[in-house]
Amino acid sequence: MRIGVLGFKMATCFLMGGLILPLGSFATNTLNLNQLAKIAIQNNKDLKAAQYNVFLATARIKQAGLWPNPSLQIANSDDHFFTNEGEYSRSVGFTQAFPISGRLAKRKNVARVDIAIAMAEIRNAKRQLRGQVANSFYAILITDERLKQLNGLLNINQQLMQVSQKRFLAAEVSELDANTAKLEYQRLLQEKQVLGSLRINQVSQLNQLLGRSKQTPLLLDRTLPNLIPLPNLTQLQANALQHRPEMQIAWLNFNRAQADQQLARAERWADWTVGLGVQQDKIFVDGAAAQKPDRALNINIAIPLPLFNANQGRIQETTFAGTQNLMKIKALKLAIKTEIASNYGQVQALQTALRQSQAGETFKLINRNVELAREAYKNGQISLFEVLQIQRQQNELQTAKLNTLEKYLQAVTQLCTALGNNRLTLCPPFSERRTLNASIHHEVC
């Protein structure tokens, strides 16, 4: 059976169409990136564990507002084992420590900041989780495109192998050509098996992020982000500094240091202790009639004086902690600005590279060369080595385009993750509505 040029052209068009045309959805019940991010936030085991930090902080604020327990004091003194004259002294009473200078309220203020920090840490964990899901999602899509590319090459090389075998049987070429075609086909087949193994690992990693079994099948929506103009870099940096959870955590740590300082100043005065009790005494007077017991009401108060320990070290520690947090905020601002500027530049450069690769002239030319080489080999005008060289050139161009697309998707993911909560059109799955605004922003010079 003679294999014509038409079948080769169809196979080539099938191979190139996957790279020139947009990636579309091929399954009805597919999951897009936004849906995957929501599933991960709902089911991710590490995120669920992190959410318990809020409950822990809530329990601490409850404990911080509790008063010390009162003490019951019972005392008895008598001379039963000594002179046994009937003398005794008995008392019963209660003592209660009273926190002063608003110490309990200041402890609750510290605990409230801890709750805000825990909630900001959860938002930051969600931000990072969205980025991890996006990286895994796009990695699977790129692997699928590479598998599609290899399937097309396998189809073409299978036809080439059949042509070489027919020409060898017709004594038009040597056995070397037939064996070379078979070896090239086996090489591509092994490469496909390696990619298949890689895809299994990528699906397992994504399922782990989604909190599902690693063997759970995934049907993914293959829609990719559009190439859109980026907003102004300065505006993106300003928005990131406002919405990035790490900045909120840094400011909250500064607020916590201030609350700690107020608490340390309040703790200079220890609790005042007030006691209330009843005492009954009976004494023996030598040579006198028996005495009647005397009863008395005891009231006492203990006021510690901060003469030697005024909590100076603790106050100084909290002052330095506040200054340290301000320095960390300055460093974090610079790190965030640098990170966004770097990712922004990468996205811009890769957008330009993708637009150039999507022009289509290069791929039309290489497709034409492959067709001409295939037809020339059938007519005995060129060697099999030249055909394989042209096919590899085609494969290298396709691989270069996929590599550019992969790096672009990685850069987009890094930029959107770095922006934090920014509702940029380029990255809607990375955005969420803010649920807490507990931080007070200051300008650090």
CSV table of C-alpha atoms in Angstrom, one decimal:
chain,number,residue,atom,x,y,z
A,1,MET,CA,0.0,0.0,0.0
A,2,ARG,CA,1.5,3.3,-1.1
A,3,ILE,CA,1.5,6.2,1.4
A,4,GLY,CA,0.9,9.5,-0.3
A,5,VAL,CA,1.9,13.0,0.5
A,6,LEU,CA,-1.6,13.8,1.6
A,7,GLY,CA,-1.4,11.7,4.8
A,8,PHE,CA,1.9,13.2,5.6
A,9,LYS,CA,0.5,16.8,5.2
A,10,MET,CA,-2.5,15.9,7.4
A,11,ALA,CA,-0.2,14.6,10.1
A,12,THR,CA,2.0,17.7,9.9
A,13,CYS,CA,-1.0,20.0,10.1
A,14,PHE,CA,-2.3,18.1,13.1
A,15,LEU,CA,1.1,18.5,14.9
A,16,MET,CA,1.4,22.2,14.2
A,17,GLY,CA,-2.2,23.0,14.9
A,18,GLY,CA,-1.8,22.2,18.5
A,19,LEU,CA,0.8,25.0,18.9
A,20,ILE,CA,-0.6,27.7,16.5
A,21,LEU,CA,-4.3,27.5,17.6
A,22,PRO,CA,-5.3,28.4,21.2
A,23,LEU,CA,-5.6,25.6,23.7
A,24,GLY,CA,-9.3,24.7,24.1
A,25,SER,CA,-11.4,22.6,26.3
A,26,PHE,CA,-11.7,19.0,25.1
A,27,ALA,CA,-13.9,17.6,27.9
A,28,THR,CA,-17.2,18.7,29.2
A,29,ASN,CA,-16.6,18.4,33.0
A,30,THR,CA,-13.3,20.1,33.1
A,31,LEU,CA,-11.8,22.2,35.9
A,32,ASN,CA,-10.3,25.6,35.2
A,33,LEU,CA,-7.6,27.2,37.3
A,34,ASN,CA,-10.1,29.3,39.4
A,35,GLN,CA,-12.1,26.1,40.3
A,36,LEU,CA,-8.9,24.3,41.2
A,37,ALA,CA,-7.8,27.1,43.5
A,38,LYS,CA,-11.2,27.1,45.3
A,39,ILE,CA,-11.0,23.3,45.7
A,40,ALA,CA,-7.5,23.6,47.1
A,41,ILE,CA,-8.5,26.3,49.6
A,42,GLN,CA,-11.4,24.2,50.8
A,43,ASN,CA,-9.6,20.8,51.0
A,44,ASN,CA,-5.9,21.4,51.4
A,45,LYS,CA,-4.7,19.7,54.6
A,46,ASP,CA,-1.9,22.1,55.4
A,47,LEU,CA,-4.2,25.1,55.1
A,48,LYS,CA,-6.8,23.4,57.4
A,49,ALA,CA,-4.1,22.9,60.0
A,50,ALA,CA,-3.0,26.6,59.7
A,51,GLN,CA,-6.6,27.7,60.3
A,52,TYR,CA,-6.4,26.3,63.8
A,53,ASN,CA,-4.0,29.1,64.7
A,54,VAL,CA,-7.0,31.4,64.8
A,55,PHE,CA,-8.7,29.1,67.3
A,56,LEU,CA,-5.6,29.0,69.4
A,57,ALA,CA,-5.3,32.8,69.4
A,58,THR,CA,-9.0,33.1,70.3
A,59,ALA,CA,-8.5,30.8,73.2
A,60,ARG,CA,-5.6,32.9,74.4
A,61,ILE,CA,-7.7,36.1,74.3
A,62,LYS,CA,-10.3,34.3,76.5
A,63,GLN,CA,-7.6,33.3,78.9
A,64,ALA,CA,-6.0,36.7,79.0
A,65,GLY,CA,-9.2,38.3,80.4
A,66,LEU,CA,-9.6,36.0,83.3
A,67,TRP,CA,-9.0,37.1,86.9
A,68,PRO,CA,-6.8,35.2,89.3
A,69,ASN,CA,-8.7,32.7,91.5
A,70,PRO,CA,-9.4,33.7,95.1
A,71,SER,CA,-7.7,31.8,98.0
A,72,LEU,CA,-9.4,30.3,101.0
A,73,GLN,CA,-7.3,30.6,104.2
A,74,ILE,CA,-8.0,28.5,107.3
A,75,ALA,CA,-5.8,28.7,110.4
A,76,ASN,CA,-5.9,27.1,113.9
A,77,SER,CA,-3.5,27.5,116.9
A,78,ASP,CA,-4.0,26.0,120.3
A,79,ASP,CA,-2.0,24.7,123.3
A,80,HIS,CA,-3.5,21.2,123.4
A,81,PHE,CA,-0.2,19.4,123.1
A,82,PHE,CA,1.7,21.7,125.5
A,83,THR,CA,0.2,23.5,128.6
A,84,ASN,CA,-3.3,22.5,127.6
A,85,GLU,CA,-4.8,25.6,129.3
A,86,GLY,CA,-7.5,26.0,126.7
A,87,GLU,CA,-6.0,28.8,124.7
A,88,TYR,CA,-6.6,28.9,120.9
A,89,SER,CA,-6.8,31.1,117.9
A,90,ARG,CA,-8.9,30.2,114.9
A,91,SER,CA,-9.5,32.1,111.7
A,92,VAL,CA,-11.1,31.6,108.2
A,93,GLY,CA,-10.9,34.1,105.4
A,94,PHE,CA,-10.6,34.8,101.6
A,95,THR,CA,-7.9,36.6,99.7
A,96,GLN,CA,-8.3,38.0,96.2
A,97,ALA,CA,-5.6,39.4,93.9
A,98,PHE,CA,-6.9,42.5,91.9
A,99,PRO,CA,-5.1,43.3,88.7
A,100,ILE,CA,-4.5,47.1,88.5
A,101,SER,CA,-3.4,49.6,85.8
A,102,GLY,CA,-5.6,47.8,83.2
A,103,ARG,CA,-3.2,44.9,82.8
A,104,LEU,CA,-5.9,42.4,81.8
A,105,ALA,CA,-7.2,44.8,79.1
A,106,LYS,CA,-3.7,45.2,77.7
A,107,ARG,CA,-3.2,41.5,77.7
A,108,LYS,CA,-6.4,41.1,75.6
A,109,ASN,CA,-5.1,43.8,73.2
A,110,VAL,CA,-2.0,41.7,72.6
A,111,ALA,CA,-4.2,38.6,72.1
A,112,ARG,CA,-6.4,40.5,69.6
A,113,VAL,CA,-3.3,41.3,67.6
A,114,ASP,CA,-2.3,37.7,67.7
A,115,ILE,CA,-5.7,36.8,66.1
A,116,ALA,CA,-5.2,39.3,63.4
A,117,ILE,CA,-1.7,37.9,62.7
A,118,ALA,CA,-3.1,34.4,62.5
A,119,MET,CA,-5.8,35.5,60.0
A,120,ALA,CA,-3.2,37.3,57.9
A,121,GLU,CA,-1.0,34.2,57.9
A,122,ILE,CA,-3.9,32.2,56.6
A,123,ARG,CA,-4.4,34.7,53.8
A,124,ASN,CA,-0.7,34.5,53.0
A,125,ALA,CA,-0.9,30.6,53.0
A,126,LYS,CA,-3.9,30.9,50.6
A,127,ARG,CA,-1.8,33.2,48.4
A,128,GLN,CA,1.0,30.8,48.2
A,129,LEU,CA,-1.3,27.8,47.7
A,130,ARG,CA,-2.9,29.6,44.7
A,131,GLY,CA,0.5,30.0,43.2
A,132,GLN,CA,1.4,26.4,43.8
A,133,VAL,CA,-1.8,25.2,42.2
A,134,ALA,CA,-1.2,27.5,39.2
A,135,ASN,CA,2.3,26.2,38.7
A,136,SER,CA,1.1,22.6,38.8
A,137,PHE,CA,-1.8,23.3,36.5
A,138,TYR,CA,0.3,25.0,33.9
A,139,ALA,CA,3.0,22.4,34.1
A,140,ILE,CA,0.4,19.7,33.3
A,141,LEU,CA,-0.9,21.7,30.3
A,142,ILE,CA,2.7,22.1,29.0
A,143,THR,CA,3.4,18.4,29.4
A,144,ASP,CA,0.1,17.6,27.5
A,145,GLU,CA,1.2,19.9,24.7
A,146,ARG,CA,4.6,18.2,24.5
A,147,LEU,CA,2.9,14.8,24.4
A,148,LYS,CA,0.6,16.1,21.6
A,149,GLN,CA,3.7,17.2,19.8
A,150,LEU,CA,5.4,13.8,20.2
A,151,ASN,CA,2.3,12.0,19.1
A,152,GLY,CA,2.4,14.0,15.9
A,153,LEU,CA,6.0,13.3,15.4
A,154,LEU,CA,5.4,9.6,16.0
A,155,ASN,CA,2.7,9.6,13.4
A,156,ILE,CA,5.0,11.3,10.9
A,157,ASN,CA,7.9,9.0,11.7
A,158,GLN,CA,5.8,5.9,11.5
A,159,GLN,CA,4.9,6.9,7.9
A,160,LEU,CA,8.5,7.6,7.2
A,161,MET,CA,9.5,4.3,8.6
A,162,GLN,CA,7.0,2.5,6.4
A,163,VAL,CA,8.3,4.4,3.3
A,164,SER,CA,11.9,3.5,4.2
A,165,GLN,CA,11.0,-0.1,4.6
A,166,LYS,CA,9.2,-0.2,1.2
A,167,ARG,CA,12.1,1.5,-0.5
A,168,PHE,CA,14.5,-0.9,1.1
A,169,LEU,CA,12.4,-3.9,-0.1
A,170,ALA,CA,12.5,-2.3,-3.5
A,171,ALA,CA,16.3,-2.0,-3.3
A,172,GLU,CA,16.0,1.8,-3.6
A,173,VAL,CA,17.8,2.5,-0.3
A,174,SER,CA,20.1,0.5,2.0
A,175,GLU,CA,19.1,-1.3,5.1
A,176,LEU,CA,20.8,1.6,7.0
A,177,ASP,CA,18.0,3.9,6.1
A,178,ALA,CA,15.3,1.5,7.2
A,179,ASN,CA,17.1,0.9,10.5
A,180,THR,CA,17.7,4.6,11.1
A,181,ALA,CA,14.0,5.3,10.6
A,182,LYS,CA,13.1,2.6,13.1
A,183,LEU,CA,15.6,3.9,15.7
A,184,GLU,CA,14.3,7.4,15.4
A,185,TYR,CA,10.8,6.1,16.0
A,186,GLN,CA,12.0,4.2,19.1
A,187,ARG,CA,13.7,7.3,20.4
A,188,LEU,CA,10.5,9.4,20.1
A,189,LEU,CA,8.6,6.5,21.7
A,190,GLN,CA,10.9,6.5,24.7
A,191,GLU,CA,10.7,10.3,25.1
A,192,LYS,CA,6.9,10.0,25.1
A,193,GLN,CA,7.1,7.4,27.9
A,194,VAL,CA,9.3,9.7,30.0
A,195,LEU,CA,6.8,12.5,29.5
A,196,GLY,CA,4.0,10.2,30.5
A,197,SER,CA,5.8,9.4,33.7
A,198,LEU,CA,6.4,13.1,34.4
A,199,ARG,CA,2.7,13.8,33.9
A,200,ILE,CA,1.7,11.1,36.4
A,201,ASN,CA,4.0,12.8,39.0
A,202,GLN,CA,2.6,16.3,38.1
A,203,VAL,CA,-1.0,15.1,38.5
A,204,SER,CA,-0.1,13.5,41.9
A,205,GLN,CA,1.4,16.8,43.1
A,206,LEU,CA,-1.7,18.8,42.0
A,207,ASN,CA,-4.0,16.3,43.7
A,208,GLN,CA,-2.0,16.6,46.9
A,209,LEU,CA,-2.5,20.4,46.8
A,210,LEU,CA,-6.2,19.8,46.2
A,211,GLY,CA,-6.4,17.5,49.3
A,212,ARG,CA,-7.4,14.6,47.2
A,213,SER,CA,-6.0,11.1,46.5
A,214,LYS,CA,-3.0,11.0,44.2
A,215,GLN,CA,-4.8,8.6,41.9
A,216,THR,CA,-7.8,10.9,41.3
A,217,PRO,CA,-8.2,11.6,37.6
A,218,LEU,CA,-8.1,15.3,36.5
A,219,LEU,CA,-9.9,16.8,33.5
A,220,LEU,CA,-8.4,20.2,33.0
A,221,ASP,CA,-9.7,23.2,31.1
A,222,ARG,CA,-6.9,24.1,28.8
A,223,THR,CA,-7.6,27.8,28.6
A,224,LEU,CA,-4.5,30.0,29.0
A,225,PRO,CA,-4.3,33.6,30.2
A,226,ASN,CA,-4.5,36.2,27.4
A,227,LEU,CA,-1.6,38.4,26.3
A,228,ILE,CA,-2.8,41.7,27.7
A,229,PRO,CA,-1.0,45.0,28.3
A,230,LEU,CA,0.3,45.2,31.9
A,231,PRO,CA,-0.6,48.1,34.2
A,232,ASN,CA,1.9,50.6,35.4
A,233,LEU,CA,4.7,49.0,37.4
A,234,THR,CA,4.6,51.7,40.1
A,235,GLN,CA,0.9,51.2,40.6
A,236,LEU,CA,1.3,47.4,40.9
A,237,GLN,CA,4.0,47.9,43.5
A,238,ALA,CA,1.9,50.3,45.5
A,239,ASN,CA,-1.1,47.9,45.4
A,240,ALA,CA,1.1,45.0,46.4
A,241,LEU,CA,2.5,46.9,49.4
A,242,GLN,CA,-1.1,47.6,50.5
A,243,HIS,CA,-2.6,44.1,49.9
A,244,ARG,CA,0.3,41.7,50.4
A,245,PRO,CA,-0.4,39.6,53.5
A,246,GLU,CA,3.2,39.7,54.5
A,247,MET,CA,3.1,43.5,54.7
A,248,GLN,CA,0.0,43.2,56.9
A,249,ILE,CA,1.8,40.7,59.1
A,250,ALA,CA,4.8,43.0,59.4
A,251,TRP,CA,2.7,45.9,60.5
A,252,LEU,CA,0.7,43.7,62.9
A,253,ASN,CA,4.0,42.6,64.4
A,254,PHE,CA,4.9,46.2,64.9
A,255,ASN,CA,1.4,46.8,66.5
A,256,ARG,CA,2.0,43.8,68.7
A,257,ALA,CA,5.3,45.2,69.9
A,258,GLN,CA,3.5,48.4,70.8
A,259,ALA,CA,0.8,46.5,72.7
A,260,ASP,CA,3.6,44.5,74.4
A,261,GLN,CA,5.2,47.7,75.5
A,262,GLN,CA,2.0,49.0,77.0
A,263,LEU,CA,1.5,45.7,78.8
A,264,ALA,CA,5.1,45.8,80.1
A,265,ARG,CA,4.5,49.2,81.6
A,266,ALA,CA,1.3,48.1,83.2
A,267,GLU,CA,3.1,45.0,84.7
A,268,ARG,CA,5.4,47.3,86.7
A,269,TRP,CA,2.6,47.2,89.4
A,270,ALA,CA,1.9,43.7,90.6
A,271,ASP,CA,-1.5,42.6,91.7
A,272,TRP,CA,-2.9,44.2,94.9
A,273,THR,CA,-4.1,41.5,97.3
A,274,VAL,CA,-7.1,42.1,99.5
A,275,GLY,CA,-8.1,39.7,102.3
A,276,LEU,CA,-11.3,39.4,104.4
A,277,GLY,CA,-11.7,37.0,107.3
A,278,VAL,CA,-13.1,36.2,110.7
A,279,GLN,CA,-10.9,35.3,113.7
A,280,GLN,CA,-11.8,33.9,117.1
A,281,ASP,CA,-9.3,33.9,120.1
A,282,LYS,CA,-9.4,32.6,123.6
A,283,ILE,CA,-6.8,33.3,126.2
A,284,PHE,CA,-6.0,31.9,129.7
A,285,VAL,CA,-5.2,34.3,132.5
A,286,ASP,CA,-3.5,32.8,135.5
A,287,GLY,CA,-5.6,33.2,138.7
A,288,ALA,CA,-8.6,34.7,136.9
A,289,ALA,CA,-11.9,33.3,135.8
A,290,ALA,CA,-12.2,31.6,132.5
A,291,GLN,CA,-12.1,34.1,129.6
A,292,LYS,CA,-14.8,34.3,127.0
A,293,PRO,CA,-13.7,33.9,123.3
A,294,ASP,CA,-13.1,37.1,121.4
A,295,ARG,CA,-14.2,37.4,117.7
A,296,ALA,CA,-12.8,39.9,115.2
A,297,LEU,CA,-13.1,40.8,111.6
A,298,ASN,CA,-9.8,40.8,109.7
A,299,ILE,CA,-9.2,43.0,106.6
A,300,ASN,CA,-5.8,43.2,105.0
A,301,ILE,CA,-4.4,44.6,101.8
A,302,ALA,CA,-1.0,44.0,100.3
A,303,ILE,CA,0.4,46.6,97.8
A,304,PRO,CA,3.7,45.6,96.1
A,305,LEU,CA,6.0,48.6,95.5
A,306,PRO,CA,8.1,48.7,92.3
A,307,LEU,CA,11.2,49.9,94.1
A,308,PHE,CA,13.8,47.5,92.7
A,309,ASN,CA,12.0,45.7,89.8
A,310,ALA,CA,10.1,48.2,87.6
A,311,ASN,CA,10.1,45.8,84.7
A,312,GLN,CA,12.8,47.9,83.0
A,313,GLY,CA,14.3,45.1,81.0
A,314,ARG,CA,10.9,44.0,79.6
A,315,ILE,CA,10.0,47.6,78.6
A,316,GLN,CA,13.4,48.0,76.9
A,317,GLU,CA,12.9,44.7,75.1
A,318,THR,CA,9.6,45.7,73.6
A,319,THR,CA,11.0,49.1,72.6
A,320,PHE,CA,13.8,47.3,70.6
A,321,ALA,CA,11.3,44.9,69.2
A,322,GLY,CA,9.2,47.7,67.8
A,323,THR,CA,12.3,49.3,66.2
A,324,GLN,CA,13.3,45.9,64.8
A,325,ASN,CA,9.9,45.5,63.2
A,326,LEU,CA,10.2,48.9,61.5
A,327,MET,CA,13.5,47.8,60.0
A,328,LYS,CA,11.9,44.6,58.8
A,329,ILE,CA,9.1,46.5,57.2
A,330,LYS,CA,11.6,48.6,55.3
A,331,ALA,CA,13.5,45.5,54.1
A,332,LEU,CA,10.2,43.8,53.2
A,333,LYS,CA,9.0,46.8,51.1
A,334,LEU,CA,12.3,46.7,49.2
A,335,ALA,CA,12.1,42.9,48.6
A,336,ILE,CA,8.4,43.1,47.4
A,337,LYS,CA,9.2,46.0,45.0
A,338,THR,CA,12.2,44.2,43.6
A,339,GLU,CA,10.3,40.9,43.3
A,340,ILE,CA,7.5,42.5,41.4
A,341,ALA,CA,9.8,44.5,39.1
A,342,SER,CA,11.7,41.4,38.2
A,343,ASN,CA,8.6,39.3,37.5
A,344,TYR,CA,7.1,42.3,35.6
A,345,GLY,CA,10.1,42.5,33.3
A,346,GLN,CA,10.0,38.8,32.7
A,347,VAL,CA,6.3,38.8,31.7
A,348,GLN,CA,6.8,41.8,29.4
A,349,ALA,CA,9.8,40.1,27.6
A,350,LEU,CA,8.1,36.8,27.3
A,351,GLN,CA,4.9,38.4,26.0
A,352,THR,CA,7.0,39.9,23.2
A,353,ALA,CA,8.6,36.5,22.5
A,354,LEU,CA,5.2,34.8,22.4
A,355,ARG,CA,3.7,37.4,20.0
A,356,GLN,CA,6.6,36.9,17.7
A,357,SER,CA,6.3,33.1,17.8
A,358,GLN,CA,2.5,33.3,17.1
A,359,ALA,CA,3.1,35.3,13.9
A,360,GLY,CA,3.1,31.9,12.1
A,361,GLU,CA,5.6,32.7,9.3
A,362,THR,CA,8.4,30.6,10.8
A,363,PHE,CA,6.1,27.5,11.3
A,364,LYS,CA,4.6,27.8,7.8
A,365,LEU,CA,8.2,27.8,6.4
A,366,ILE,CA,9.3,24.8,8.4
A,367,ASN,CA,6.1,22.9,7.6
A,368,ARG,CA,6.8,23.5,3.9
A,369,ASN,CA,10.3,22.3,4.3
A,370,VAL,CA,9.1,19.1,6.0
A,371,GLU,CA,6.7,18.5,3.2
A,372,LEU,CA,9.3,19.1,0.5
A,373,ALA,CA,11.9,16.9,2.3
A,374,ARG,CA,9.3,14.1,2.6
A,375,GLU,CA,8.4,14.2,-1.1
A,376,ALA,CA,12.1,14.6,-2.1
A,377,TYR,CA,13.0,11.5,-0.1
A,378,LYS,CA,10.2,9.5,-1.7
A,379,ASN,CA,11.6,10.5,-5.1
A,380,GLY,CA,15.2,9.6,-4.0
A,381,GLN,CA,16.4,13.2,-4.2
A,382,ILE,CA,17.7,13.5,-0.7
A,383,SER,CA,18.9,11.1,2.0
A,384,LEU,CA,17.0,10.0,5.1
A,385,PHE,CA,19.5,11.8,7.3
A,386,GLU,CA,18.5,15.1,5.7
A,387,VAL,CA,14.8,14.3,6.2
A,388,LEU,CA,15.4,13.6,9.9
A,389,GLN,CA,17.5,16.7,10.2
A,390,ILE,CA,14.7,18.9,8.9
A,391,GLN,CA,12.2,17.1,11.1
A,392,ARG,CA,14.4,17.7,14.2
A,393,GLN,CA,14.6,21.4,13.2
A,394,GLN,CA,10.8,21.5,13.2
A,395,ASN,CA,10.7,19.7,16.6
A,396,GLU,CA,13.3,22.2,18.0
A,397,LEU,CA,11.2,25.2,16.9
A,398,GLN,CA,8.1,23.7,18.4
A,399,THR,CA,10.0,22.8,21.6
A,400,ALA,CA,11.4,26.4,21.8
A,401,LYS,CA,7.8,27.8,21.5
A,402,LEU,CA,6.6,25.5,24.2
A,403,ASN,CA,9.6,26.4,26.4
A,404,THR,CA,8.8,30.1,25.9
A,405,LEU,CA,5.1,29.5,26.8
A,406,GLU,CA,6.1,27.5,29.9
A,407,LYS,CA,8.4,30.3,31.1
A,408,TYR,CA,5.7,32.9,30.4
A,409,LEU,CA,3.2,31.0,32.5
A,410,GLN,CA,5.7,30.6,35.3
A,411,ALA,CA,6.4,34.3,35.2
A,412,VAL,CA,2.7,35.2,35.2
A,413,THR,CA,2.2,32.9,38.2
A,414,GLN,CA,5.1,34.5,40.0
A,415,LEU,CA,3.9,38.0,39.3
A,416,CYS,CA,0.3,37.3,40.3
A,417,THR,CA,1.5,35.5,43.5
A,418,ALA,CA,3.8,38.4,44.3
A,419,LEU,CA,0.9,40.9,43.8
A,420,GLY,CA,-0.9,39.2,46.7
A,421,ASN,CA,-4.6,40.3,46.6
A,422,ASN,CA,-4.5,42.5,43.5
A,423,ARG,CA,-7.5,42.0,41.2
A,424,LEU,CA,-5.4,42.2,37.9
A,425,THR,CA,-7.2,41.0,34.8
A,426,LEU,CA,-4.2,38.8,34.0
A,427,CYS,CA,-4.6,36.8,37.2
A,428,PRO,CA,-8.2,36.5,38.5
A,429,PRO,CA,-7.7,33.1,40.2
A,430,PHE,CA,-5.1,34.7,42.5
A,431,SER,CA,-7.5,37.3,43.9
A,432,GLU,CA,-9.9,37.1,46.9
A,433,ARG,CA,-11.9,39.6,48.9
A,434,ARG,CA,-10.2,40.8,52.0
A,435,THR,CA,-12.0,39.7,55.2
A,436,LEU,CA,-9.9,41.6,57.7
A,437,ASN,CA,-8.2,45.0,57.9
A,438,ALA,CA,-6.7,44.9,61.3
A,439,SER,CA,-3.3,46.5,60.4
A,440,ILE,CA,-2.6,50.2,60.7
A,441,HIS,CA,-0.3,51.3,57.8
A,442,HIS,CA,2.4,53.8,58.4
A,443,GLU,CA,5.0,55.3,56.1
A,444,VAL,CA,8.5,54.2,56.9
A,445,CYS,CA,11.2,56.5,55.6
